[in-house]
PDB file of C-alpha atoms in Angstrom:
ATOM      1  CA  MET L1375      -7.422 -77.829  52.107  1.00  0.00           C
ATOM      2  CA  ASP L1376      -6.144 -76.087  49.008  1.00  0.00           C
ATOM      3  CA  LEU L1377      -8.374 -73.015  48.764  1.00  0.00           C
ATOM      4  CA  GLU L1378      -6.903 -71.943  45.432  1.00  0.00           C
ATOM      5  CA  LYS L1379      -9.032 -74.501  43.609  1.00  0.00           C
ATOM      6  CA  PHE L1380     -12.231 -72.708  44.676  1.00  0.00           C
ATOM      7  CA  ASP L1381     -13.643 -69.674  42.926  1.00  0.00           C
ATOM      8  CA  THR L1382     -14.834 -66.645  44.882  1.00  0.00           C
ATOM      9  CA  GLU L1383     -18.490 -67.648  44.914  1.00  0.00           C
ATOM     10  CA  GLU L1384     -17.623 -71.102  46.256  1.00  0.00           C
ATOM     11  CA  LEU L1385     -15.335 -69.670  48.927  1.00  0.00           C
ATOM     12  CA  ILE L1386     -18.047 -67.323  50.160  1.00  0.00           C
ATOM     13  CA  ALA L1387     -20.646 -70.107  50.172  1.00  0.00           C
ATOM     14  CA  LEU L1388     -18.279 -72.386  52.090  1.00  0.00           C
ATOM     15  CA  ALA L1389     -17.441 -69.595  54.543  1.00  0.00           C
ATOM     16  CA  LYS L1390     -21.155 -69.021  55.187  1.00  0.00           C
ATOM     17  CA  PHE L1391     -21.636 -72.757  55.708  1.00  0.00           C
ATOM     18  CA  ASP L1392     -18.772 -72.864  58.194  1.00  0.00           C
ATOM     19  CA  LEU L1393     -20.136 -69.801  59.963  1.00  0.00           C
ATOM     20  CA  GLU L1394     -23.591 -71.398  60.284  1.00  0.00           C
ATOM     21  CA  HIS L1395     -21.909 -74.403  61.908  1.00  0.00           C
ATOM     22  CA  ASP L1396     -19.813 -72.269  64.288  1.00  0.00           C
ATOM     23  CA  LYS L1397     -16.559 -73.144  62.537  1.00  0.00           C
ATOM     24  CA  ILE L1398     -15.269 -69.607  62.724  1.00  0.00           C
ATOM     25  CA  ASP L1399     -11.640 -70.488  62.054  1.00  0.00           C
ATOM     26  CA  PHE L1400     -12.512 -72.318  58.827  1.00  0.00           C
ATOM     27  CA  ALA L1401     -14.905 -69.555  57.782  1.00  0.00           C
ATOM     28  CA  LEU L1402     -12.234 -66.916  58.340  1.00  0.00           C
ATOM     29  CA  GLU L1403      -9.689 -68.881  56.332  1.00  0.00           C
ATOM     30  CA  LYS L1404     -12.083 -69.105  53.381  1.00  0.00           C
ATOM     31  CA  ILE L1405     -13.291 -65.515  53.524  1.00  0.00           C
ATOM     32  CA  LYS L1406      -9.711 -64.199  53.713  1.00  0.00           C
ATOM     33  CA  SER L1407      -8.929 -66.208  50.603  1.00  0.00           C
ATOM     34  CA  ALA L1408     -12.020 -64.750  48.896  1.00  0.00           C
ATOM     35  CA  LEU L1409     -10.938 -61.211  49.833  1.00  0.00           C
ATOM     36  CA  GLU L1410      -7.688 -61.730  47.932  1.00  0.00           C
ATOM     37  CA  LYS L1411      -9.515 -62.520  44.674  1.00  0.00           C
ATOM     38  CA  ASP L1412      -9.930 -59.824  42.017  1.00  0.00           C
ATOM     39  CA  ASP L1413     -13.639 -60.557  41.643  1.00  0.00           C
ATOM     40  CA  CYS L1414     -14.398 -60.414  45.364  1.00  0.00           C
ATOM     41  CA  PRO L1415     -17.903 -59.058  45.998  1.00  0.00           C
ATOM     42  CA  LEU L1416     -18.713 -56.554  48.708  1.00  0.00           C
ATOM     43  CA  GLU L1417     -20.592 -59.224  50.655  1.00  0.00           C
ATOM     44  CA  ALA L1418     -17.272 -60.857  51.573  1.00  0.00           C
ATOM     45  CA  ARG L1419     -16.178 -57.708  53.438  1.00  0.00           C
ATOM     46  CA  GLY L1420     -19.347 -57.820  55.509  1.00  0.00           C
ATOM     47  CA  ILE L1421     -18.832 -61.484  56.344  1.00  0.00           C
ATOM     48  CA  ALA L1422     -15.167 -60.904  57.218  1.00  0.00           C
ATOM     49  CA  ALA L1423     -16.114 -57.958  59.437  1.00  0.00           C
ATOM     50  CA  ARG L1424     -18.682 -60.097  61.257  1.00  0.00           C
ATOM     51  CA  LEU L1425     -16.117 -62.860  61.769  1.00  0.00           C
ATOM     52  CA  TYR L1426     -13.517 -60.445  63.134  1.00  0.00           C
ATOM     53  CA  ALA L1427     -16.102 -58.965  65.499  1.00  0.00           C
ATOM     54  CA  GLN L1428     -16.977 -62.448  66.761  1.00  0.00           C
ATOM     55  CA  ILE L1429     -13.358 -63.154  67.638  1.00  0.00           C
ATOM     56  CA  LYS L1430     -13.008 -59.704  69.211  1.00  0.00           C
ATOM     57  CA  LEU L1431     -10.632 -58.247  66.612  1.00  0.00           C
ATOM     58  CA  PHE L1432     -12.575 -55.010  66.663  1.00  0.00           C
ATOM     59  CA  ASP L1433     -10.103 -52.827  64.759  1.00  0.00           C
ATOM     60  CA  LYS L1434     -10.111 -55.203  61.799  1.00  0.00           C
ATOM     61  CA  ALA L1435     -13.896 -55.518  61.978  1.00  0.00           C
ATOM     62  CA  ALA L1436     -14.355 -51.737  62.078  1.00  0.00           C
ATOM     63  CA  MET L1437     -12.029 -51.225  59.113  1.00  0.00           C
ATOM     64  CA  LEU L1438     -13.951 -53.753  57.009  1.00  0.00           C
ATOM     65  CA  TYR L1439     -17.346 -52.336  58.014  1.00  0.00           C
ATOM     66  CA  LYS L1440     -16.152 -48.848  57.057  1.00  0.00           C
ATOM     67  CA  GLU L1441     -14.926 -50.110  53.681  1.00  0.00           C
ATOM     68  CA  PHE L1442     -18.265 -51.836  53.179  1.00  0.00           C
ATOM     69  CA  LEU L1443     -20.177 -48.652  54.013  1.00  0.00           C
ATOM     70  CA  VAL L1444     -18.102 -46.537  51.634  1.00  0.00           C
ATOM     71  CA  ALA L1445     -19.262 -48.821  48.824  1.00  0.00           C
ATOM     72  CA  SER L1446     -22.789 -49.276  50.181  1.00  0.00           C
ATOM     73  CA  PRO L1447     -23.704 -46.335  52.459  1.00  0.00           C
ATOM     74  CA  GLU L1448     -27.390 -47.315  52.594  1.00  0.00           C
ATOM     75  CA  SER L1449     -26.666 -50.630  54.327  1.00  0.00           C
ATOM     76  CA  ASN L1450     -28.179 -50.300  57.785  1.00  0.00           C
ATOM     77  CA  THR L1451     -27.192 -53.799  58.910  1.00  0.00           C
ATOM     78  CA  GLU L1452     -23.490 -53.098  58.510  1.00  0.00           C
ATOM     79  CA  ARG L1453     -23.907 -49.587  59.922  1.00  0.00           C
ATOM     80  CA  PHE L1454     -25.560 -51.048  63.016  1.00  0.00           C
ATOM     81  CA  GLN L1455     -22.795 -53.662  63.323  1.00  0.00           C
ATOM     82  CA  LEU L1456     -20.131 -50.948  63.093  1.00  0.00           C
ATOM     83  CA  GLY L1457     -21.844 -49.316  66.062  1.00  0.00           C
ATOM     84  CA  MET L1458     -21.742 -52.613  67.949  1.00  0.00           C
ATOM     85  CA  VAL L1459     -18.021 -52.994  67.250  1.00  0.00           C
ATOM     86  CA  ASN L1460     -17.462 -49.508  68.657  1.00  0.00           C
ATOM     87  CA  LEU L1461     -19.615 -50.206  71.713  1.00  0.00           C
ATOM     88  CA  GLU L1462     -17.835 -53.488  72.443  1.00  0.00           C
ATOM     89  CA  SER L1463     -14.425 -51.860  72.086  1.00  0.00           C
ATOM     90  CA  GLY L1464     -15.376 -49.109  74.536  1.00  0.00           C
ATOM     91  CA  ASN L1465     -16.051 -46.301  72.049  1.00  0.00           C
ATOM     92  CA  LYS L1466     -19.534 -45.528  73.351  1.00  0.00           C
ATOM     93  CA  GLU L1467     -19.733 -41.991  71.957  1.00  0.00           C
ATOM     94  CA  GLU L1468     -18.753 -43.199  68.483  1.00  0.00           C
ATOM     95  CA  ALA L1469     -21.300 -46.030  68.685  1.00  0.00           C
ATOM     96  CA  ILE L1470     -24.031 -43.556  69.654  1.00  0.00           C
ATOM     97  CA  SER L1471     -23.027 -41.286  66.781  1.00  0.00           C
ATOM     98  CA  ILE L1472     -23.206 -44.156  64.272  1.00  0.00           C
ATOM     99  CA  TRP L1473     -26.623 -45.237  65.555  1.00  0.00           C
ATOM    100  CA  SER L1474     -27.874 -41.641  65.567  1.00  0.00           C
ATOM    101  CA  ASN L1475     -27.059 -41.431  61.862  1.00  0.00           C
ATOM    102  CA  LEU L1476     -28.831 -44.728  61.270  1.00  0.00           C
ATOM    103  CA  LEU L1477     -31.851 -43.535  63.274  1.00  0.00           C
ATOM    104  CA  GLU L1478     -32.085 -40.442  61.068  1.00  0.00           C
ATOM    105  CA  GLN L1479     -32.751 -42.805  58.158  1.00  0.00           C
ATOM    106  CA  GLU L1480     -34.778 -45.371  60.090  1.00  0.00           C
ATOM    107  CA  PRO L1481     -36.108 -43.687  63.278  1.00  0.00           C
ATOM    108  CA  THR L1482     -37.612 -46.840  64.782  1.00  0.00           C
ATOM    109  CA  HIS L1483     -34.768 -49.327  64.188  1.00  0.00           C
ATOM    110  CA  PRO L1484     -35.152 -51.439  67.371  1.00  0.00           C
ATOM    111  CA  PRO L1485     -31.547 -52.623  67.809  1.00  0.00           C
ATOM    112  CA  SER L1486     -30.166 -49.104  67.326  1.00  0.00           C
ATOM    113  CA  LEU L1487     -32.657 -47.641  69.784  1.00  0.00           C
ATOM    114  CA  TYR L1488     -31.913 -50.332  72.351  1.00  0.00           C
ATOM    115  CA  TYR L1489     -28.122 -50.291  72.170  1.00  0.00           C
ATOM    116  CA  SER L1490     -28.040 -46.494  72.001  1.00  0.00           C
ATOM    117  CA  ALA L1491     -29.968 -46.515  75.257  1.00  0.00           C
ATOM    118  CA  VAL L1492     -27.536 -49.009  76.790  1.00  0.00           C
ATOM    119  CA  ALA L1493     -24.565 -46.829  75.805  1.00  0.00           C
ATOM    120  CA  LEU L1494     -26.321 -43.684  77.031  1.00  0.00           C
ATOM    121  CA  ILE L1495     -27.000 -45.302  80.409  1.00  0.00           C
ATOM    122  CA  GLU L1496     -23.328 -46.259  80.678  1.00  0.00           C
ATOM    123  CA  LEU L1497     -22.475 -42.613  79.968  1.00  0.00           C
ATOM    124  CA  GLU L1498     -24.981 -41.569  82.676  1.00  0.00           C
ATOM    125  CA  ARG L1499     -27.279 -39.844  80.191  1.00  0.00           C
ATOM    126  CA  GLN L1500     -30.455 -41.397  81.570  1.00  0.00           C
ATOM    127  CA  ASP L1501     -32.901 -38.890  80.055  1.00  0.00           C
ATOM    128  CA  ASP L1502     -31.637 -39.573  76.535  1.00  0.00           C
ATOM    129  CA  ALA L1503     -31.676 -43.313  77.226  1.00  0.00           C
ATOM    130  CA  ILE L1504     -35.267 -43.175  78.469  1.00  0.00           C
ATOM    131  CA  ARG L1505     -36.271 -41.268  75.349  1.00  0.00           C
ATOM    132  CA  HIS L1506     -34.754 -43.987  73.118  1.00  0.00           C
ATOM    133  CA  LEU L1507     -36.390 -46.756  75.130  1.00  0.00           C
ATOM    134  CA  ASN L1508     -39.786 -45.046  74.978  1.00  0.00           C
ATOM    135  CA  VAL L1509     -39.550 -44.663  71.188  1.00  0.00           C
ATOM    136  CA  LEU L1510     -38.701 -48.355  70.994  1.00  0.00           C
ATOM    137  CA  LEU L1511     -41.657 -49.349  73.174  1.00  0.00           C
ATOM    138  CA  GLN L1512     -44.025 -47.172  71.147  1.00  0.00           C
ATOM    139  CA  SER L1513     -42.852 -48.411  67.750  1.00  0.00           C
ATOM    140  CA  ALA L1514     -41.856 -52.073  68.092  1.00  0.00           C
ATOM    141  CA  PRO L1515     -44.336 -54.921  68.403  1.00  0.00           C
ATOM    142  CA  ALA L1516     -44.557 -56.498  71.846  1.00  0.00           C
ATOM    143  CA  ASP L1517     -43.057 -59.749  70.560  1.00  0.00           C
ATOM    144  CA  ASN L1518     -39.901 -57.989  69.342  1.00  0.00           C
ATOM    145  CA  LEU L1519     -36.799 -59.083  71.266  1.00  0.00           C
ATOM    146  CA  TYR L1520     -35.794 -55.490  71.980  1.00  0.00           C
ATOM    147  CA  PHE L1521     -39.265 -54.545  73.232  1.00  0.00           C
ATOM    148  CA  GLY L1522     -38.918 -56.900  76.202  1.00  0.00           C
ATOM    149  CA  LYS L1523     -35.350 -55.825  76.902  1.00  0.00           C
ATOM    150  CA  ALA L1524     -36.300 -52.134  76.747  1.00  0.00           C
ATOM    151  CA  LYS L1525     -39.223 -52.659  79.120  1.00  0.00           C
ATOM    152  CA  GLU L1526     -36.962 -54.503  81.546  1.00  0.00           C
ATOM    153  CA  ILE L1527     -34.384 -51.690  81.571  1.00  0.00           C
ATOM    154  CA  LEU L1528     -37.050 -49.012  82.032  1.00  0.00           C
ATOM    155  CA  ASP L1529     -38.578 -50.962  84.921  1.00  0.00           C
ATOM    156  CA  LYS L1530     -35.156 -51.264  86.590  1.00  0.00           C
ATOM    157  CA  MET L1531     -34.514 -47.556  86.079  1.00  0.00           C
ATOM    158  CA  LYS L1532     -37.889 -46.637  87.606  1.00  0.00           C
ATOM    159  CA  THR L1533     -37.266 -48.922  90.585  1.00  0.00           C
ATOM    160  CA  SER L1534     -33.819 -47.410  91.086  1.00  0.00           C
ATOM    161  CA  ILE L1535     -35.188 -43.865  90.908  1.00  0.00           C
ATOM    162  CA  SER L1536     -38.018 -44.571  93.353  1.00  0.00           C
ATOM    163  CA  VAL L1537     -35.612 -46.204  95.838  1.00  0.00           C
ATOM    164  CA  GLN L1538     -33.321 -43.160  95.671  1.00  0.00           C
ATOM    165  CA  GLU L1539     -36.245 -40.766  96.161  1.00  0.00           C
ATOM    166  CA  ASN L1540     -37.519 -42.688  99.199  1.00  0.00           C
ATOM    167  CA  THR L1541     -34.135 -42.945 100.931  1.00  0.00           C
ATOM    168  CA  PRO L1542     -33.803 -40.244 103.585  1.00  0.00           C
ATOM    169  CA  SER L1543     -30.255 -39.212 102.744  1.00  0.00           C
ATOM    170  CA  SER L1544     -29.990 -36.772 105.666  1.00  0.00           C
ATOM    171  CA  LEU L1545     -29.930 -39.708 108.098  1.00  0.00           C
ATOM    172  CA  TYR L1546     -26.718 -40.987 106.568  1.00  0.00           C
ATOM    173  CA  GLN L1547     -24.764 -37.729 106.508  1.00  0.00           C
TER     174      GLN L1547
END
């Protein structure tokens, strides 16, 4: 398909359509073409970043999210996604830092609370993780996706702690 015949708005609309139909390769082709246009809106950077994250090209995704946030620093969706890119690429501390900044603006943002807790658990900072999960449980409605996930993690943590406390370690030394 000759993408040159499409204007920027059409390319972005077609990329979104492809993305909705899980045609990531076609969506990426169109959004890359849109990014080359002089009148390319900021939205295209966000879409491109999301596409790169989906295909695990985290460095490219992070670069585009950062560019997006320079132009639109109040955008919590892209800020959260930048944290996810960092988490998925193994930069847990950076992800936590990004979400901490987001939580300063929106203290009860469920995805940021949840994934911060996940990263904190992986870094063996259980007390901080529990604090995030408790804030999530106190602020999110029970039908929120992250409410159920947070409750599940807390229950597993409590079970793990009680098993450790009830195991007579001196018998095994």
